[in-house]
């Protein structure tokens, strides 16, 4: 069986992974990026809107252009970077300290790496309702992919479930693509996403129904509508069900970190609601309890792409440091400062609360008791 | 969420193995209130997606039914491979 080797294995070529790879490769380390998709860029490539955040993280630039900027940065140190797209890391075997990976579905090989940065991103949350297995029920991320990457619209009229940033942004993008958005239902008593996004879809005439949820999808073979219902403060359905005509139901109820490899590596894991799922405990350098493993981006807790990119830089830098590469004095501190700035807003409060649960001072101190 | 009496039509939680919310609730009531136990009796989360779609729902359902905080519900043990691999690919790498 083919066996590859590298110094730093970056699992996931999205916002965090590419930033980590760029950081590490620029300092001279051999980096290998494994990306399960056909191309690099992760979620960035389907973000057609301009980013918020700070100038350092390309605020004002559209997401897919940010992916180009990162790829260009990697160009300057490409001799140090080996890229495998359409390749999934399928496992880590701690007894042999070996990763296994599969390219497409017809090549299987092993990888030895001195360090691993797990930047595997997130997966979409689904919710249970009657007929949720009918064709026409999509995750919002899937809708963004087919629309913004492949230029295909999912249908004619959409019911959006969830008024967080993803639900709001995807609603707007659907309308830009000529698809009607019948309504946005949100179980919480307030809009989760930024006000500007909500205001934009409201101005275009889309009702945002707070304290509402989907009860069932209608249709035999495909979606022909949806029944929605109002919720009380205990999130229990109250009152009459209302019918919404639609041929697509788009689920945007959040993401949860993808962390299989970290679990297999024996990293201490913790369920942190504020970070939206099971994540690895880490120190401020993004090092996990397994000193060879670092985590960054949504895999370490659901947050915005801007923060994912800085976390990637931190993880890349720390992996370098732990391999004995000289690193620029003060650089890590600069990244910490940027993260702090990104998290200083209202939305950042929740993230910071979650981080206090998973952050440990320093692993050596923990292990030496 | 829905009261038991209302669940007439199946609500699929695990699409790979076609496990419904009603079945999950029924087994939780019988005392199988951990992800690992539910996996063993229902195969929930053991299909091709390995629980990516359903584990999160399962954790929340166990928390809701048992009244425990979700932070105390243990997720399933994660074993490789995380994605189905053709047996022929694995066999290629074997020794004579």
Coordinates of C-alpha atoms in Angstrom, one line a residue:
Chain A
X1 CA 0.0 0.0 0.0
X2 CA 1.3 3.4 -0.9
X3 CA 2.6 5.4 2.0
X4 CA 3.1 9.1 2.0
X5 CA 5.0 11.2 4.5
X6 CA 5.0 14.8 5.6
X7 CA 5.9 17.0 8.5
X8 CA 2.6 18.8 8.9
X9 CA -0.6 17.2 7.7
X10 CA -3.4 19.6 7.3
X11 CA -6.8 17.9 7.2
X12 CA -9.2 20.1 5.4
X13 CA -8.5 22.7 2.8
X14 CA -11.0 25.4 3.9
X15 CA -10.5 28.7 5.5
X16 CA -8.7 27.4 8.6
X17 CA -6.7 24.7 6.8
X18 CA -5.4 26.9 4.0
X19 CA -4.4 29.6 6.5
X20 CA -2.6 27.0 8.6
X21 CA -0.8 25.5 5.6
X22 CA 0.2 29.0 4.3
X23 CA 1.6 29.9 7.7
X24 CA 3.6 26.6 8.1
X25 CA 4.9 26.3 4.6
X26 CA 6.1 29.9 4.5
X27 CA 8.5 29.0 7.4
X28 CA 9.9 26.1 5.4
X29 CA 8.0 23.1 6.9
X30 CA 6.8 20.4 4.5
X31 CA 3.0 20.6 4.5
X32 CA 0.4 18.2 3.0
X33 CA -3.2 19.3 2.6
X34 CA -5.9 16.7 2.2
X35 CA -9.2 18.0 1.0
X36 CA -12.3 15.8 0.5
X37 CA -13.9 18.1 -2.0
X38 CA -12.8 18.4 -5.6
X39 CA -11.2 21.8 -5.0
X40 CA -9.7 23.8 -2.2
X41 CA -11.4 26.7 -0.4
X42 CA -14.0 24.9 1.7
X43 CA -17.0 27.1 2.5
X44 CA -15.3 30.2 1.3
X45 CA -15.8 29.3 -2.4
X46 CA -19.5 29.6 -2.1
X47 CA -19.7 32.8 -0.2
X48 CA -20.7 35.4 -2.7
X49 CA -21.3 38.1 -0.1
X50 CA -18.8 40.5 1.4
X51 CA -17.4 39.5 4.7
X52 CA -17.6 41.5 7.9
X53 CA -15.0 41.3 10.7
X54 CA -11.8 43.1 10.4
X55 CA -9.6 44.4 7.6
X56 CA -6.8 41.9 8.6
X57 CA -9.3 39.1 7.8
X58 CA -10.4 40.7 4.5
X59 CA -13.6 42.4 5.6
X60 CA -15.4 43.9 2.6
X61 CA -14.1 41.2 0.4
X62 CA -16.4 38.5 -1.0
X63 CA -15.7 35.0 0.4
X64 CA -14.7 33.3 -2.8
X65 CA -12.1 36.0 -3.4
X66 CA -10.7 35.4 0.0
X67 CA -10.1 31.8 -1.0
X68 CA -8.2 33.1 -4.1
X69 CA -6.1 35.3 -1.8
X70 CA -5.1 32.4 0.4
X71 CA -4.3 30.2 -2.6
X72 CA -2.1 32.9 -4.0
X73 CA -0.3 33.2 -0.7
X74 CA 0.4 29.5 -0.9
X75 CA 1.8 29.9 -4.4
X76 CA 4.8 31.7 -3.0
X77 CA 5.8 28.6 -1.0
X78 CA 4.3 25.9 -3.2
X79 CA 7.5 23.8 -3.2
X80 CA 6.7 23.0 0.4
X81 CA 3.0 22.2 -0.1
X82 CA 1.6 18.9 -1.4
X83 CA -2.1 19.1 -2.2
X84 CA -4.5 16.2 -2.5
X85 CA -8.0 17.1 -3.4
X86 CA -10.9 14.6 -3.7
X87 CA -9.2 12.8 -0.8
X88 CA -10.7 12.1 2.5
X89 CA -8.8 11.1 5.7
X90 CA -10.7 8.0 6.7
X91 CA -9.0 7.3 10.0
X92 CA -6.1 7.7 12.4
X93 CA -4.7 4.6 14.1
X94 CA -2.9 5.6 17.2
X95 CA -1.2 2.3 17.7
X96 CA 0.7 2.7 14.4
X97 CA 0.6 6.5 14.5
X98 CA -0.8 6.3 10.9
X99 CA -3.5 8.0 9.0
X100 CA -5.4 6.3 6.2
X101 CA -6.8 8.3 3.3
X102 CA -9.0 7.5 0.2
X103 CA -8.8 9.4 -3.0
X104 CA -12.1 9.4 -4.8
X105 CA -13.3 5.9 -4.2
X106 CA -10.5 4.0 -5.9
X107 CA -7.2 4.7 -4.2
X108 CA -6.4 4.0 -0.6
X109 CA -3.1 4.9 1.1
X110 CA -1.5 5.6 4.4
X111 CA 0.2 8.8 5.7
X112 CA 2.8 9.4 8.4
X113 CA 3.0 12.9 9.7
X114 CA 4.9 14.5 12.5
X115 CA 2.1 16.9 13.3
X116 CA -1.5 17.1 12.3
X117 CA -3.8 20.1 12.1
X118 CA -7.4 19.1 12.1
X119 CA -9.4 21.7 10.2
X120 CA -12.2 19.5 9.1
X121 CA -14.9 22.1 9.4
X122 CA -18.5 21.3 10.2
X123 CA -21.5 19.4 9.2
X124 CA -25.1 20.7 8.9
X125 CA -27.6 20.1 11.7
X126 CA -30.9 18.5 10.7
X127 CA -34.1 18.5 12.6
X128 CA -36.7 15.8 12.8
X129 CA -40.1 16.4 11.2
X130 CA -42.6 14.3 9.2
X131 CA -41.4 13.6 5.7
X132 CA -37.9 15.1 6.3
X133 CA -36.6 12.4 4.0
X134 CA -38.4 13.6 0.9
X135 CA -36.4 14.9 -2.0
X136 CA -36.5 18.7 -1.8
X137 CA -35.4 18.9 1.8
X138 CA -31.9 20.5 1.7
X139 CA -29.3 21.7 4.1
X140 CA -28.6 25.4 3.6
X141 CA -25.0 24.6 2.9
X142 CA -26.0 22.2 0.1
X143 CA -28.3 24.8 -1.4
X144 CA -25.3 27.3 -1.4
X145 CA -23.1 24.7 -3.1
X146 CA -25.5 23.7 -5.9
X147 CA -26.4 27.4 -6.5
X148 CA -23.2 29.3 -6.0
X149 CA -20.6 26.6 -7.1
X150 CA -22.6 24.7 -9.7
X151 CA -25.1 27.4 -10.9
X152 CA -28.2 25.3 -10.3
X153 CA -31.2 26.5 -8.5
X154 CA -32.9 24.0 -6.1
X155 CA -36.5 24.9 -7.0
X156 CA -39.0 27.6 -7.4
X157 CA -40.2 28.5 -3.9
X158 CA -38.4 27.9 -0.7
X159 CA -39.3 27.7 2.9
X160 CA -36.2 28.6 5.0
X161 CA -36.0 27.0 8.4
X162 CA -33.7 29.1 10.6
X163 CA -32.9 32.8 10.8
X164 CA -29.3 32.7 11.7
X165 CA -26.7 34.2 9.4
X166 CA -26.7 31.2 7.1
X167 CA -30.5 31.1 6.8
X168 CA -30.6 34.9 6.1
X169 CA -27.7 35.0 3.7
X170 CA -28.9 31.9 1.7
X171 CA -32.4 33.4 1.5
X172 CA -31.0 36.5 0.0
X173 CA -28.8 34.5 -2.4
X174 CA -31.8 32.4 -3.4
X175 CA -33.7 35.6 -4.3
X176 CA -30.7 36.9 -6.2
X177 CA -30.9 33.6 -8.3
X178 CA -34.5 34.3 -9.0
X179 CA -36.0 31.8 -6.5
X180 CA -38.9 32.9 -4.4
X181 CA -38.5 32.6 -0.6
X182 CA -42.0 32.0 0.9
X183 CA -41.0 32.6 4.5
X184 CA -38.3 32.2 7.1
X185 CA -39.3 30.4 10.2
X186 CA -37.2 30.7 13.4
X187 CA -37.9 28.8 16.6
X188 CA -36.2 31.4 18.8
X189 CA -38.0 34.6 19.8
X190 CA -35.4 36.7 17.9
X191 CA -33.4 36.6 14.8
X192 CA -30.1 34.9 15.3
X193 CA -28.1 36.5 12.5
X194 CA -27.0 40.0 11.9
X195 CA -29.6 42.7 11.7
X196 CA -28.4 44.0 8.4
X197 CA -29.0 40.6 6.8
X198 CA -32.5 40.3 8.3
X199 CA -33.4 43.8 7.3
X200 CA -32.3 43.1 3.7
X201 CA -34.6 40.0 3.3
X202 CA -37.4 41.8 5.1
X203 CA -37.2 44.7 2.7
X204 CA -37.6 42.3 -0.1
X205 CA -40.9 41.2 1.4
X206 CA -39.9 37.9 3.0
X207 CA -41.7 37.4 6.3
X208 CA -39.5 36.2 9.2
X209 CA -41.8 34.2 11.5
X210 CA -40.3 34.1 14.9
X211 CA -41.3 31.4 17.4
X212 CA -42.3 29.2 14.5
X213 CA -41.1 25.9 13.3
X214 CA -41.8 23.3 10.6
X215 CA -44.1 20.5 11.6
X216 CA -44.2 18.4 8.5
X217 CA -43.2 18.5 4.8
X218 CA -46.1 17.8 2.4
X219 CA -45.9 15.6 -0.7
X220 CA -45.7 12.0 -1.8
X221 CA -42.6 11.8 -4.0
X222 CA -41.4 15.4 -3.9
X223 CA -42.2 18.4 -1.7
X224 CA -45.4 20.2 -2.4
X225 CA -45.6 22.3 0.7
X226 CA -44.9 22.5 4.4
X227 CA -47.0 22.8 7.6
X228 CA -45.6 25.2 10.1
X229 CA -46.7 26.0 13.6
X230 CA -46.2 28.6 16.3
X231 CA -44.1 27.6 19.4
X232 CA -44.5 28.7 23.0
X233 CA -41.6 29.6 25.2
X234 CA -40.9 25.9 25.9
X235 CA -40.7 25.4 22.2
X236 CA -43.9 23.3 22.1
X237 CA -46.3 23.7 19.2
X238 CA -49.3 25.8 19.9
X239 CA -52.3 26.8 17.7
X240 CA -53.3 25.8 14.3
X241 CA -50.9 24.6 11.7
X242 CA -50.4 26.8 8.7
X243 CA -49.7 25.7 5.2
X244 CA -46.8 27.2 3.2
X245 CA -46.7 26.4 -0.5
X246 CA -43.1 25.5 -1.5
X247 CA -41.2 22.9 -3.5
X248 CA -38.0 23.2 -1.4
X249 CA -37.4 23.2 2.4
X250 CA -34.0 24.6 3.3
X251 CA -32.7 23.7 6.8
X252 CA -30.4 26.3 8.3
X253 CA -30.6 25.4 12.0
X254 CA -26.9 25.5 12.5
X255 CA -23.7 23.5 12.2
X256 CA -21.9 21.0 14.4
X257 CA -18.1 20.5 14.4
X258 CA -16.6 17.5 12.5
X259 CA -14.2 15.9 14.9
X260 CA -13.9 12.2 14.1
X261 CA -10.1 12.3 13.6
X262 CA -9.6 14.2 16.9
X263 CA -11.6 11.6 18.8
X264 CA -9.6 8.8 17.1
X265 CA -6.4 10.5 18.1
X266 CA -7.6 10.3 21.7
X267 CA -7.8 14.0 22.2
X268 CA -9.8 15.0 25.2
X269 CA -13.2 16.0 23.9
X270 CA -16.0 18.0 25.4
X271 CA -19.6 18.9 24.4
X272 CA -19.8 22.7 24.5
X273 CA -23.2 24.1 23.5
X274 CA -21.8 27.5 22.8
X275 CA -19.4 26.0 20.3
X276 CA -22.2 23.8 18.9
X277 CA -21.0 20.4 19.7
X278 CA -18.3 18.0 20.7
X279 CA -14.9 19.7 20.4
X280 CA -11.3 19.0 21.5
X281 CA -9.9 20.7 24.6
X282 CA -7.0 22.9 23.5
X283 CA -4.6 25.5 24.8
X284 CA -4.4 29.0 23.3
X285 CA -1.9 27.7 20.7
X286 CA -4.7 25.3 19.4
X287 CA -2.7 22.3 20.6
X288 CA -4.9 19.4 21.9
X289 CA -4.2 17.0 24.7
X290 CA -2.5 14.8 22.1
X291 CA 0.6 17.0 21.5
X292 CA 0.9 16.0 17.8
X293 CA -2.6 17.2 17.1
X294 CA -3.8 20.8 16.6
X295 CA -7.3 22.0 15.8
X296 CA -8.6 25.1 14.0
X297 CA -11.7 26.6 12.4
X298 CA -15.2 25.2 12.7
X299 CA -13.8 21.8 13.8
X300 CA -12.8 23.5 17.0
X301 CA -16.1 25.3 17.5
X302 CA -18.6 26.9 15.1
X303 CA -17.6 30.5 14.5
X304 CA -17.2 32.8 11.5
X305 CA -14.7 32.2 8.7
X306 CA -12.6 35.2 9.8
X307 CA -11.9 33.6 13.2
X308 CA -11.3 30.3 11.4
X309 CA -8.5 31.9 9.4
X310 CA -6.8 33.3 12.4
X311 CA -7.1 30.0 14.3
X312 CA -5.6 28.3 11.3
X313 CA -2.6 30.7 11.5
X314 CA -2.2 30.1 15.2
X315 CA -2.3 26.3 14.7
X316 CA 0.1 26.5 11.8
X317 CA 2.5 28.6 13.8
X318 CA 2.2 26.4 16.9
X319 CA 2.8 23.2 14.9
X320 CA 5.9 24.9 13.4
X321 CA 7.1 25.9 16.9
X322 CA 6.6 22.4 18.3
X323 CA 8.7 21.0 15.4
X324 CA 11.6 23.3 16.4
X325 CA 11.2 25.8 13.6
X326 CA 12.1 29.4 14.5
X327 CA 9.1 31.6 14.5
X328 CA 8.8 35.3 14.5
X329 CA 8.7 36.8 17.9
X330 CA 5.3 38.3 18.8
X331 CA 3.5 36.8 15.9
X332 CA 1.4 34.4 18.0
X333 CA 0.5 37.3 20.2
X334 CA -0.6 39.3 17.2
X335 CA -2.9 36.5 16.1
X336 CA -4.4 36.2 19.6
X337 CA -5.0 40.0 19.5
X338 CA -6.9 39.6 16.2
X339 CA -9.0 36.8 17.6
X340 CA -9.8 38.8 20.6
X341 CA -10.9 41.7 18.4
X342 CA -13.0 39.5 16.2
X343 CA -14.7 38.1 19.3
X344 CA -15.3 41.4 21.0
X345 CA -18.8 41.9 19.5
X346 CA -22.2 40.7 20.8
X347 CA -21.9 37.4 18.9
X348 CA -18.4 36.8 20.3
X349 CA -19.7 36.7 23.9
X350 CA -21.1 33.3 23.4
X351 CA -18.0 32.0 21.8
X352 CA -15.9 33.3 24.6
X353 CA -18.1 31.6 27.1
X354 CA -17.7 28.3 25.3
X355 CA -13.9 28.8 25.1
X356 CA -13.6 29.2 28.8
X357 CA -14.9 25.6 29.1
X358 CA -12.4 24.0 26.6
X359 CA -9.3 26.2 26.9
X360 CA -6.7 24.9 29.2
X361 CA -3.8 27.0 30.4
X362 CA -1.0 24.9 29.2
X363 CA -0.9 21.1 28.6
X364 CA 2.4 20.5 30.4
X365 CA 1.0 22.0 33.5
X366 CA -2.1 19.9 33.2
X367 CA -0.2 16.7 32.6
X368 CA 2.2 17.3 35.4
X369 CA -0.7 18.1 37.7
Chain B
X1 CA -41.3 18.6 20.5
X2 CA -44.2 16.4 19.5
X3 CA -46.1 14.5 22.1
X4 CA -46.1 10.7 21.7
X5 CA -49.8 10.5 20.8
X6 CA -49.2 12.8 17.9
X7 CA -46.6 10.7 16.3
X8 CA -48.5 8.8 13.8
X9 CA -46.5 9.3 10.7
X10 CA -42.8 8.2 10.9
X11 CA -40.2 10.9 11.5
X12 CA -36.9 9.6 10.4
X13 CA -34.0 10.5 12.6
X14 CA -31.4 8.1 11.0
X15 CA -32.1 8.0 7.3
X16 CA -29.3 5.5 6.5
X17 CA -30.8 2.9 8.8
X18 CA -34.4 4.2 8.7
X19 CA -34.7 4.6 12.4
X20 CA -37.7 6.7 13.6
X21 CA -38.1 9.2 16.4
X22 CA -40.9 7.0 17.8
X23 CA -38.6 4.0 18.0
X24 CA -35.9 6.0 19.7
X25 CA -38.3 7.4 22.3
X26 CA -39.7 3.9 22.9
X27 CA -36.2 2.5 23.6
X28 CA -35.2 5.4 25.7
X29 CA -38.3 4.8 27.8
X30 CA -37.2 1.2 28.2
X31 CA -34.0 2.5 29.7
X32 CA -31.7 2.4 26.7
X33 CA -30.7 6.0 27.2
X34 CA -27.2 6.2 25.9
X35 CA -26.1 6.6 22.3
X36 CA -24.1 3.3 22.5
X37 CA -27.1 1.3 23.7
X38 CA -29.4 2.8 21.1
X39 CA -26.9 2.0 18.4
X40 CA -26.8 -1.7 19.5
X41 CA -30.6 -2.1 19.6
X42 CA -31.6 0.1 16.6
X43 CA -28.4 0.5 14.5
X44 CA -29.1 4.2 14.6
X45 CA -26.0 6.0 13.3
X46 CA -24.4 2.9 12.0
X47 CA -25.1 3.4 8.3
X48 CA -22.9 4.9 5.5
X49 CA -22.9 8.4 7.0
X50 CA -21.8 7.0 10.4
X51 CA -24.2 9.2 12.4
X52 CA -23.2 12.6 10.8
X53 CA -26.9 13.3 10.2
X54 CA -28.5 11.9 13.3
X55 CA -26.1 11.8 16.2
X56 CA -26.8 15.5 17.0
X57 CA -30.6 14.8 17.0
X58 CA -30.0 11.7 19.1
X59 CA -28.0 13.5 21.8
X60 CA -30.7 16.2 22.1
X61 CA -33.5 13.6 22.2
X62 CA -31.7 11.7 25.0
X63 CA -31.2 14.9 26.9
X64 CA -34.8 15.9 26.5
X65 CA -36.2 12.6 27.5
X66 CA -33.9 12.0 30.5
X67 CA -33.8 15.6 31.6
X68 CA -30.0 15.5 31.7
X69 CA -28.0 18.4 30.3
X70 CA -26.8 17.6 26.8
X71 CA -23.2 18.2 28.0
X72 CA -23.5 15.0 30.0
X73 CA -24.7 12.7 27.2
X74 CA -21.8 10.8 25.7
X75 CA -21.5 10.7 22.0
X76 CA -20.7 7.3 20.3
X77 CA -17.2 6.0 20.1
X78 CA -15.7 7.0 16.8
X79 CA -13.9 4.2 15.0
X80 CA -12.2 4.3 11.6
X81 CA -13.1 4.3 8.8
X82 CA -15.2 7.5 8.9
X83 CA -16.5 6.9 5.4
X84 CA -17.3 3.6 3.6
X85 CA -14.3 2.1 1.8
X86 CA -14.6 -0.7 -0.8
X87 CA -13.3 -3.9 0.6
X88 CA -11.3 -4.4 -2.6
X89 CA -9.3 -1.3 -1.8
X90 CA -8.4 -2.6 1.6
X91 CA -7.6 -6.1 0.2
X92 CA -5.2 -4.6 -2.3
X93 CA -3.0 -3.5 0.6
X94 CA -3.0 -6.9 2.2
X95 CA 0.0 -9.2 2.4
X96 CA 0.2 -12.6 0.7

